[in-house]
Coordinates of C-alpha atoms and ligand atoms in Angstrom, one line a residue:
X1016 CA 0.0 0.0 0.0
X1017 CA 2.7 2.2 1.2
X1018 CA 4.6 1.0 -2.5
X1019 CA 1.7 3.0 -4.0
X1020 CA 2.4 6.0 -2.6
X1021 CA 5.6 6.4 -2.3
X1022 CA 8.4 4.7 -4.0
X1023 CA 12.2 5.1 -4.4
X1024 CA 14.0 3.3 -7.6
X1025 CA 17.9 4.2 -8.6
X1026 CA 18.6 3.2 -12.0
X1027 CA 22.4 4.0 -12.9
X1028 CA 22.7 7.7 -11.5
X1029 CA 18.8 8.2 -11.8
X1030 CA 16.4 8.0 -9.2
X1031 CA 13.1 8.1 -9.8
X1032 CA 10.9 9.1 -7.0
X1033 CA 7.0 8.2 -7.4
X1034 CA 4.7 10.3 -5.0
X1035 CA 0.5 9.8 -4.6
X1036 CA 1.0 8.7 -8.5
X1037 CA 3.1 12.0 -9.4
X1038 CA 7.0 10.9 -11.0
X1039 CA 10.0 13.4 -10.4
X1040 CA 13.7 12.3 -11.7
X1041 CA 16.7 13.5 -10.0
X1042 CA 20.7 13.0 -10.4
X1043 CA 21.6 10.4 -8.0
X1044 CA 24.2 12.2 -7.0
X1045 CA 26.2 9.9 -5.0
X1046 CA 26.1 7.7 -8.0
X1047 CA 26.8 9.9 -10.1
X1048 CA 30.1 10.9 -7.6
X1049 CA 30.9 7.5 -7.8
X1050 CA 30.9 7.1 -11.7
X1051 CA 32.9 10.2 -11.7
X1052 CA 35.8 8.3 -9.7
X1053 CA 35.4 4.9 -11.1
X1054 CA 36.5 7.0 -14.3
X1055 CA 39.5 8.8 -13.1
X1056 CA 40.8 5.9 -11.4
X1057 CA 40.4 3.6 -14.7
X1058 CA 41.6 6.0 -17.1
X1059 CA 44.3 8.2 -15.1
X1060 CA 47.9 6.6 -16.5
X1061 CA 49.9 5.3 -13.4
X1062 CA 53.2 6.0 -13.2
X1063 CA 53.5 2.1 -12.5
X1064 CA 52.1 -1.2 -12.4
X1065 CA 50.3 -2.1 -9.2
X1066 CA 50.2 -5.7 -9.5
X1067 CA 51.1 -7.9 -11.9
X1068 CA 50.0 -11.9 -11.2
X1069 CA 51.5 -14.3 -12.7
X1070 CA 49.6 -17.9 -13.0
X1071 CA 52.5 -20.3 -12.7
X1072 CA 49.4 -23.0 -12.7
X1073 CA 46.4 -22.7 -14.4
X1074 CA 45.0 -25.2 -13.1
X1075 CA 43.5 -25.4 -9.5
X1076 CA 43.3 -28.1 -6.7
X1077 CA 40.5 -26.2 -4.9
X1078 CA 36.5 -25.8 -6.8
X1079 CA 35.6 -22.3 -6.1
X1080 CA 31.9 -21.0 -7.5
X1081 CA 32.7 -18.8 -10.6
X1082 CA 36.1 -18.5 -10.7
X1083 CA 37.8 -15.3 -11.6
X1084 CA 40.8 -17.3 -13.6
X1085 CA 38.3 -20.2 -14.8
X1086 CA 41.2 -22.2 -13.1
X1087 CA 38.3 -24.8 -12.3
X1088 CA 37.8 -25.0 -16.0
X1089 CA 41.5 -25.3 -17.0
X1090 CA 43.3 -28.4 -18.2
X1091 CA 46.4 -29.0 -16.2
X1092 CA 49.0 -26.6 -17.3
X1093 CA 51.8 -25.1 -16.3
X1094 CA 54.3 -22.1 -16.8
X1095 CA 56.9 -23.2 -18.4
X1096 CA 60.5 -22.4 -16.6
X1097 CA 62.4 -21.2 -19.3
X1098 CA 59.9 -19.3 -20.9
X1099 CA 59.6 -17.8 -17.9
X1100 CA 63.1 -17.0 -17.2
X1101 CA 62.9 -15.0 -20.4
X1102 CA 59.7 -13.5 -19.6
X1103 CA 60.4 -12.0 -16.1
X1104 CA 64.0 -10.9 -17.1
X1105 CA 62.4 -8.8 -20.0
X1106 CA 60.1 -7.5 -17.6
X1107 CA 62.9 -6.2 -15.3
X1108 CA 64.8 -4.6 -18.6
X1109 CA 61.6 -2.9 -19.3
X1110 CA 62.2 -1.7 -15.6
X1111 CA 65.9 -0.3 -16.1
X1112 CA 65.2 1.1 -19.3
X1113 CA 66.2 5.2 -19.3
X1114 CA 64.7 6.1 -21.9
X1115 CA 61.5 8.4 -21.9
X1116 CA 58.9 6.6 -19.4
X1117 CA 61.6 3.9 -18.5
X1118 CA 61.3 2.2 -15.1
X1119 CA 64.7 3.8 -14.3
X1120 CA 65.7 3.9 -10.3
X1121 CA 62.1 3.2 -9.4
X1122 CA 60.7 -0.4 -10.1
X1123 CA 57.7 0.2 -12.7
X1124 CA 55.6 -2.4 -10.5
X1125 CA 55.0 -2.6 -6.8
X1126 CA 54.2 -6.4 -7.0
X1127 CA 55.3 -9.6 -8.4
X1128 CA 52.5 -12.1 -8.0
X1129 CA 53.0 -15.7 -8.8
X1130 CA 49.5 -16.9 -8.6
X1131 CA 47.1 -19.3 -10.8
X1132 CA 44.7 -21.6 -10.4
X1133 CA 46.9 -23.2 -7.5
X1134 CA 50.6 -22.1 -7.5
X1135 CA 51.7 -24.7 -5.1
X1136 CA 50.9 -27.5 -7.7
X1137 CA 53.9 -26.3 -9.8
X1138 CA 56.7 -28.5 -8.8
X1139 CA 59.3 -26.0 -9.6
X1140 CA 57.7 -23.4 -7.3
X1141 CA 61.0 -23.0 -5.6
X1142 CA 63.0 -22.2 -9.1
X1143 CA 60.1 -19.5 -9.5
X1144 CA 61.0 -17.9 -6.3
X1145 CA 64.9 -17.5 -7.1
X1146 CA 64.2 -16.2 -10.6
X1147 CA 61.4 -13.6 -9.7
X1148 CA 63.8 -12.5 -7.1
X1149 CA 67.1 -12.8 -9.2
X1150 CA 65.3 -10.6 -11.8
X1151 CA 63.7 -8.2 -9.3
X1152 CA 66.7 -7.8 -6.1
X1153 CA 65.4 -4.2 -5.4
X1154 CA 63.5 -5.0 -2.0
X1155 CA 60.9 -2.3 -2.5
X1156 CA 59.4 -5.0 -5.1
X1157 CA 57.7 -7.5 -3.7
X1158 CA 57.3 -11.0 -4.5
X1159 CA 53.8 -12.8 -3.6
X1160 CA 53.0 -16.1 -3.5
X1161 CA 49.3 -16.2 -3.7
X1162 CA 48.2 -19.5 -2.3
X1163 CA 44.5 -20.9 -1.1
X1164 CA 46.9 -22.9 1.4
X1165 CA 45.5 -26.4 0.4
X1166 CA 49.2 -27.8 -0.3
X1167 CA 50.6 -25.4 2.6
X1168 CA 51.2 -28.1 5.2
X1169 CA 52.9 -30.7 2.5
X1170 CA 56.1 -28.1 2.3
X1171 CA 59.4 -29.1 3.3
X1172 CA 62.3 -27.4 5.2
X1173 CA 64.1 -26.5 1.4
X1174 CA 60.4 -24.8 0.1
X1175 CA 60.9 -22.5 3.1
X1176 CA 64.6 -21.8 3.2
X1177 CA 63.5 -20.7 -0.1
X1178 CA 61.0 -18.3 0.9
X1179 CA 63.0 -16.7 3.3
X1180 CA 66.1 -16.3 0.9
X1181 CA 64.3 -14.6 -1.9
X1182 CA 62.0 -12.4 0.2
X1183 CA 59.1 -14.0 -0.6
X1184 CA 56.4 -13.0 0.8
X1185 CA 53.4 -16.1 1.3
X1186 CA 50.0 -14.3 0.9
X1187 CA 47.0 -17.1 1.5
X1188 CA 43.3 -16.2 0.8
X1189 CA 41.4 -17.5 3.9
X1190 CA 39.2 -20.0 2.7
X1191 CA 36.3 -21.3 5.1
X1192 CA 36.4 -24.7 6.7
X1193 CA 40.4 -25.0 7.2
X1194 CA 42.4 -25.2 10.0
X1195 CA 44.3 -21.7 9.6
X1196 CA 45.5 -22.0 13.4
X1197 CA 47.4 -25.3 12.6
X1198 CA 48.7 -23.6 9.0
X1199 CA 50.1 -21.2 10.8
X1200 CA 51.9 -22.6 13.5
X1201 CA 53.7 -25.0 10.9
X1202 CA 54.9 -22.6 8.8
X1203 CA 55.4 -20.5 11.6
X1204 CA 58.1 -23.2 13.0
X1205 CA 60.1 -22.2 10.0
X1206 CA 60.1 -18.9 10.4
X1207 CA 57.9 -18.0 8.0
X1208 CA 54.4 -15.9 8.9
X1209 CA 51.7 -16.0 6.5
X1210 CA 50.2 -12.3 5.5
X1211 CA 46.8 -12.8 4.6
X1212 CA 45.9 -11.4 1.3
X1213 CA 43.3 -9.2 3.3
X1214 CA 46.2 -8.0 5.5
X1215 CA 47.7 -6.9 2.4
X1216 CA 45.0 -4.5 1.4
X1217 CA 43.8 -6.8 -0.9
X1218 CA 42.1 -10.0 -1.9
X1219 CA 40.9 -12.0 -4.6
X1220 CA 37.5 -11.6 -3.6
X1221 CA 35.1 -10.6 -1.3
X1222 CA 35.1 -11.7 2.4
X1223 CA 32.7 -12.4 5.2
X1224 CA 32.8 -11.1 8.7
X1225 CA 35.4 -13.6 9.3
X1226 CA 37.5 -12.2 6.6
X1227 CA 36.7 -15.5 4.8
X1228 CA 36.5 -15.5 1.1
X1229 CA 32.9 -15.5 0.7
X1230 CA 31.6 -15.8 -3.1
X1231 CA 30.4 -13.5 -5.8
X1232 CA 30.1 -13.2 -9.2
X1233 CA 31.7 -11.6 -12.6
X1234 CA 29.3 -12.1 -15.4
X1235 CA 30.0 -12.3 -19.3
X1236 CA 27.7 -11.5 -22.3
X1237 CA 28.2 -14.5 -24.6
X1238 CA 27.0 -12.3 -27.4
X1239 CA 28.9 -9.4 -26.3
X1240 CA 25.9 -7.2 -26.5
X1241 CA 26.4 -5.3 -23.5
X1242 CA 23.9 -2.4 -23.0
X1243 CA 27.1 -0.5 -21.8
X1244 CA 29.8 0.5 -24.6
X1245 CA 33.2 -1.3 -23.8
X1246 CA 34.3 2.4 -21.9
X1247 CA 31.4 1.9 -19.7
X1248 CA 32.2 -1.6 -18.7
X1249 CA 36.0 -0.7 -18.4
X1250 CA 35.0 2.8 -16.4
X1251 CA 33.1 0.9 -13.8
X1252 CA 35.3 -2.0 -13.2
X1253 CA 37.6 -2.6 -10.5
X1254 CA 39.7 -4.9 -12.4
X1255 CA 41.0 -2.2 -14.9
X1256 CA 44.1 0.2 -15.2
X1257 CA 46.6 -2.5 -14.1
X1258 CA 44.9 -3.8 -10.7
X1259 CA 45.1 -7.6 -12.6
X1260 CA 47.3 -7.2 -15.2
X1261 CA 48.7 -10.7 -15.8
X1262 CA 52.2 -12.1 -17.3
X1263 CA 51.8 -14.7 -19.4
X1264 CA 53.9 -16.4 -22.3
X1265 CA 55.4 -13.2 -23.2
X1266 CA 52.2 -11.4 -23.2
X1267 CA 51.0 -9.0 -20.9
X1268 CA 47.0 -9.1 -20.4
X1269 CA 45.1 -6.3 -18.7
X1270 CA 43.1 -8.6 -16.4
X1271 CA 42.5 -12.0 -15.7
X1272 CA 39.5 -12.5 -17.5
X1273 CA 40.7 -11.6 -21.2
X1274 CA 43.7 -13.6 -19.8
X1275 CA 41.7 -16.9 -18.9
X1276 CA 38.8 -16.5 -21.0
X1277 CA 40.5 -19.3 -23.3
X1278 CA 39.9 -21.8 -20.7
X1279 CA 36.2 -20.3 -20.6
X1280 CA 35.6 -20.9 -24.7
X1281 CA 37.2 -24.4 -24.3
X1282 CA 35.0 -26.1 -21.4
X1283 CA 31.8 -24.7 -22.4
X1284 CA 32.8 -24.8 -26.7
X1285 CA 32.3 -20.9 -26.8
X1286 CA 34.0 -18.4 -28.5
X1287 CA 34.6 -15.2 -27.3
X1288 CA 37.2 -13.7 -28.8
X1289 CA 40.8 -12.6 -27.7
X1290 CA 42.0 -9.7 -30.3
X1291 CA 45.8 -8.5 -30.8
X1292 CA 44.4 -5.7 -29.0
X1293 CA 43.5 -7.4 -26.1
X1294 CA 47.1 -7.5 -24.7
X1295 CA 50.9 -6.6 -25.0
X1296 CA 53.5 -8.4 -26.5
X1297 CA 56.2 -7.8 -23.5
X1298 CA 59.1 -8.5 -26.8
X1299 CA 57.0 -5.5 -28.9
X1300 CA 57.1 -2.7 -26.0
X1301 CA 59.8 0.0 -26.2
X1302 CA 59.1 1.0 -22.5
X1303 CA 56.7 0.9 -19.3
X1304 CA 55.3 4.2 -20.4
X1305 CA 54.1 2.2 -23.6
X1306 CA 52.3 -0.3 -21.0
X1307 CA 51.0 2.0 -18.9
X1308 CA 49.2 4.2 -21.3
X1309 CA 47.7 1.0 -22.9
X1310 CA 46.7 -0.2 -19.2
X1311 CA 45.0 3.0 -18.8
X1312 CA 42.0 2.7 -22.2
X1313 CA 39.5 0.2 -22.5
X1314 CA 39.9 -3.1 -24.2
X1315 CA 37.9 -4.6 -26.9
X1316 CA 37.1 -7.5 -24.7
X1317 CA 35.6 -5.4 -22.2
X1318 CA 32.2 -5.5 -24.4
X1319 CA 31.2 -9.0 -22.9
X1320 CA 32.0 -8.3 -19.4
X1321 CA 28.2 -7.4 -17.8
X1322 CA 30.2 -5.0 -15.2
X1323 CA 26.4 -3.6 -14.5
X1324 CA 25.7 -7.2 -13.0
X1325 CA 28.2 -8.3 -11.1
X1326 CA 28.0 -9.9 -7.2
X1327 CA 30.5 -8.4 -5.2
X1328 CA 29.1 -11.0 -2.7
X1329 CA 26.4 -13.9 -1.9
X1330 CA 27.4 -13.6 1.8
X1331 CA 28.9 -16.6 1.9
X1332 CA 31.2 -19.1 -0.2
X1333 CA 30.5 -21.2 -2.9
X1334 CA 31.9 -24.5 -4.9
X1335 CA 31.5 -25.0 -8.2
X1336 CA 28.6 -27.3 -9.8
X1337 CA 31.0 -26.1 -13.3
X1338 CA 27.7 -24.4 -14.8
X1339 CA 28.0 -22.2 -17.4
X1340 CA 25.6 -20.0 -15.5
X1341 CA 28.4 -19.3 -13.1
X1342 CA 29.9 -16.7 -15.4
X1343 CA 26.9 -15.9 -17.6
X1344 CA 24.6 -13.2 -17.0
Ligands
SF4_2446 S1 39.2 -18.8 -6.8 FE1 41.4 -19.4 -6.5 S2 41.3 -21.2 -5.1 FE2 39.2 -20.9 -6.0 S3 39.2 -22.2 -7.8 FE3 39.8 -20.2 -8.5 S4 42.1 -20.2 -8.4 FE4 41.3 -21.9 -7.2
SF4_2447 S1 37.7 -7.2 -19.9 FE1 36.2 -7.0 -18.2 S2 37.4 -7.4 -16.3 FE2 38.9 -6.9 -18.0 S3 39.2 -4.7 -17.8 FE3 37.6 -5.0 -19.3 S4 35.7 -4.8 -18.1 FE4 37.3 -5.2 -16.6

C-alpha cells in the first residue's frame, strides 16, 4: 500500500521518486560521484604497475563458484620455466630502461605475484622464487605467492629456506572450513608468517565477517551485447588500469578475465574472442610508459564483461557445480 504511494528506484545515477502517482527524476548524486571516480581511477595513466599476477598454474586443486581465472575449467598446465626465465628478465629490462617513461631507479611495479589456479601445484615453485627474485633484487618490489593454502602443510624445510632467501612474501586467501591456526603454527616453526591477502590491502574476492573468502560473481555477455559500450564496462570495473594485469607467455594481459577466458571458450565450446588488441607483446614494447598508457583505455574484450551485474558478494562461499551460469549473465 505504502509502494503506492511512495516509492524510491535508482537506475544507474537516476532516481526516480514516485509520489500519490506524481513521478519526479533527479541526479543520484552519489552515484553519479561514484561514476565520476570509477573513471578517473580507470583512465588516469599510473606511473606504475600495481600488480602484476603471474599464473605459474592454471590449473586449480581447490573448486571455487565462478572462478575469476576459470582455473576450475582449465586443463592442467603449467608455466613453463624457461619461458619464464625469459619472460620476467624482460620484464625487469623494461624496468631499467632510461629512456623516456623507463622504469629507471624506481621499479615500474610494486608487486610480483606468482598466482594461478593453485601455485603450489607447480613443482618447480621454488625455481620460481629464485628467478622472480634474481630478476627483481630491489627489495621495495615485492614477491607474492598467492596461495588458497590447500598444499601449505605438504612443504618441506628447502620450500621454506627458499622463501626466506628470496623475500618472498606467502599471501593465503582465507578459505572457510580449514584449519588456519594449525597452518600457521607450521609454517610459523620455520620462520615464516603468513600475510593474509586481506592483510595486504587486498584479496581475490570478497570476504565475510570472518575475513573468509565468501563468493560473488563476474558475469559475461556471450554475445557481447552489453547495454554499456566497452568504456562503460571498463569505467566501472575494478579490475582495470593494471589492478590484474597478468604475465603470461610473453604477453602481458590487462586482467585476468581476457587472460583466462580461453579456458572459458574451451569447457563450455564458446568463443569469445581474444583480439591483438586485447594484450601486449612484452618483446614488442619500447618502454613501461608504452604499457601504462595501454593499461589506462578500455579493451575490446571489455564489451562482454556485464560490469552492471556483477556480485561483489552472496554472503557466503560457494563451490563449483561447473555451470556455465556461473559466469553468464
Ligand atoms: S578462486 Fe582461487 S582457489 Fe578458488 S578455484 Fe579459483 S584459483 Fe582456485
Ligand atoms: S575485460 Fe572485463 S574485467 Fe577486464 S578490464 Fe575490461 S571490463 Fe574489466
Amino acid at each position: 500500500m505504502l509502494e503506492k504511494l511512495f516509492s524510491i528506484t535508482d537506475v544507474g545515477i537516476i532516481r526516480t521518486v514516485r509520489i500519490l502517482g506524481m513521478k519526479f527524476e533527479f541526479l543520484n548524486s552519489i552515484e553519479f560521484a561514484k561514476n565520476v571516480f570509477r573513471t578517473i581511477r580507470s583512465t588516469t595513466v599510473l606511473d606504475y604497475l600495481p600488480k602484476l599476477y603471474i599464473p605459474v598454474a592454471e590449473h586449480c586443486n581447490d573448486n571455487c563458484y565462478g572462478c575469476w581465472t576459470f582455473s576450475t575449467l582449465a586443463k592442467e598446465e603449467f608455466y613453463d620455466i624457461k619461458t619464464f626465465e625469459q619472460d620476467i628478465n624482460r620484464l625487469s629490462e623494461l624496468t631499467s630502461l632510461t629512456s623516456e617513461g623507463g622504469g629507471g631507479a624506481t621499479p615500474y611495479t610494486g608487486e610480483v605475484t606468482l598466482a594461478g589456479g593453485e601455485p603450489l601445484l607447480n613443482p618447480n615453485i621454488i625455481s620460481f622464487f629464485e628467478l622472480s627474485r634474481r630478476a627483481f633484487p630491489d627489495p621495495s618490489v615485492k614477491i607474492v605467492l598467492i596461495t588458497n593454502g590447500l598444499l601449505l602443510l605438504k612443504q618441506k624445510a628447502p620450500f621454506f629456506k627458499a622463501v626466506l632467501d628470496n623475500n618472498i612474501t606467502i599471501s593465503p586467501t582465507k578459505y572457510p572450513d580449514m584449519d588456519w591456526n594449525k597452518i600457521e603454527q607450521y609454517v610459523e616453526s620455520f620462520g615464516v608468517t603468513l600475510q593474509y591477502s586481506t592483510d595486504m590491502g587486498f584479496q581475490s574476492g570478497p570476504v565475510s565477517n570472518k575475513n573468509e573468502r565468501v563468493s560473488g560473481k563476474m558475469p559475461l555477455h556471450l554475445d557481447g551485447k552489453c547495454s554499456l559500450t566497452p568504456f562503460d564496462s571498463y569505467s566501472r570495473c575494478g579490475l582495470s588500469n593494471g589492478a590484474c594485469s597478468v604475465m603470461r607467455n610473453g604477453k602481458l594481459y590487462p586482467c585476468s578475465i581476457i587472460a583466462g577466458i580461453r579456458h572459458f571458450n574451451s569447457h563450455f565450446n564458446q568463443n569469445l574472442p581474444v583480439s591483438s588488441h586485447d594484450y601486449m607483446d612484452i618483446y614488442k614494447v619500447a618502454n613501461c610508459k608504452e604499457i601504462l598508457e595501454y593499461m589506462a583505455k578500455p579493451h575490446p574484450f571489455c564489451k562482454y564483461c556485464n560490469v552492471a551485474g556483477r556480485v561483489a558478494s552472496f554472503g557466503e562461499y560457494r563451490k563449483t557445480t561447473h555451470s556455465i551460469s556461473e559466469w553468464t549473465t
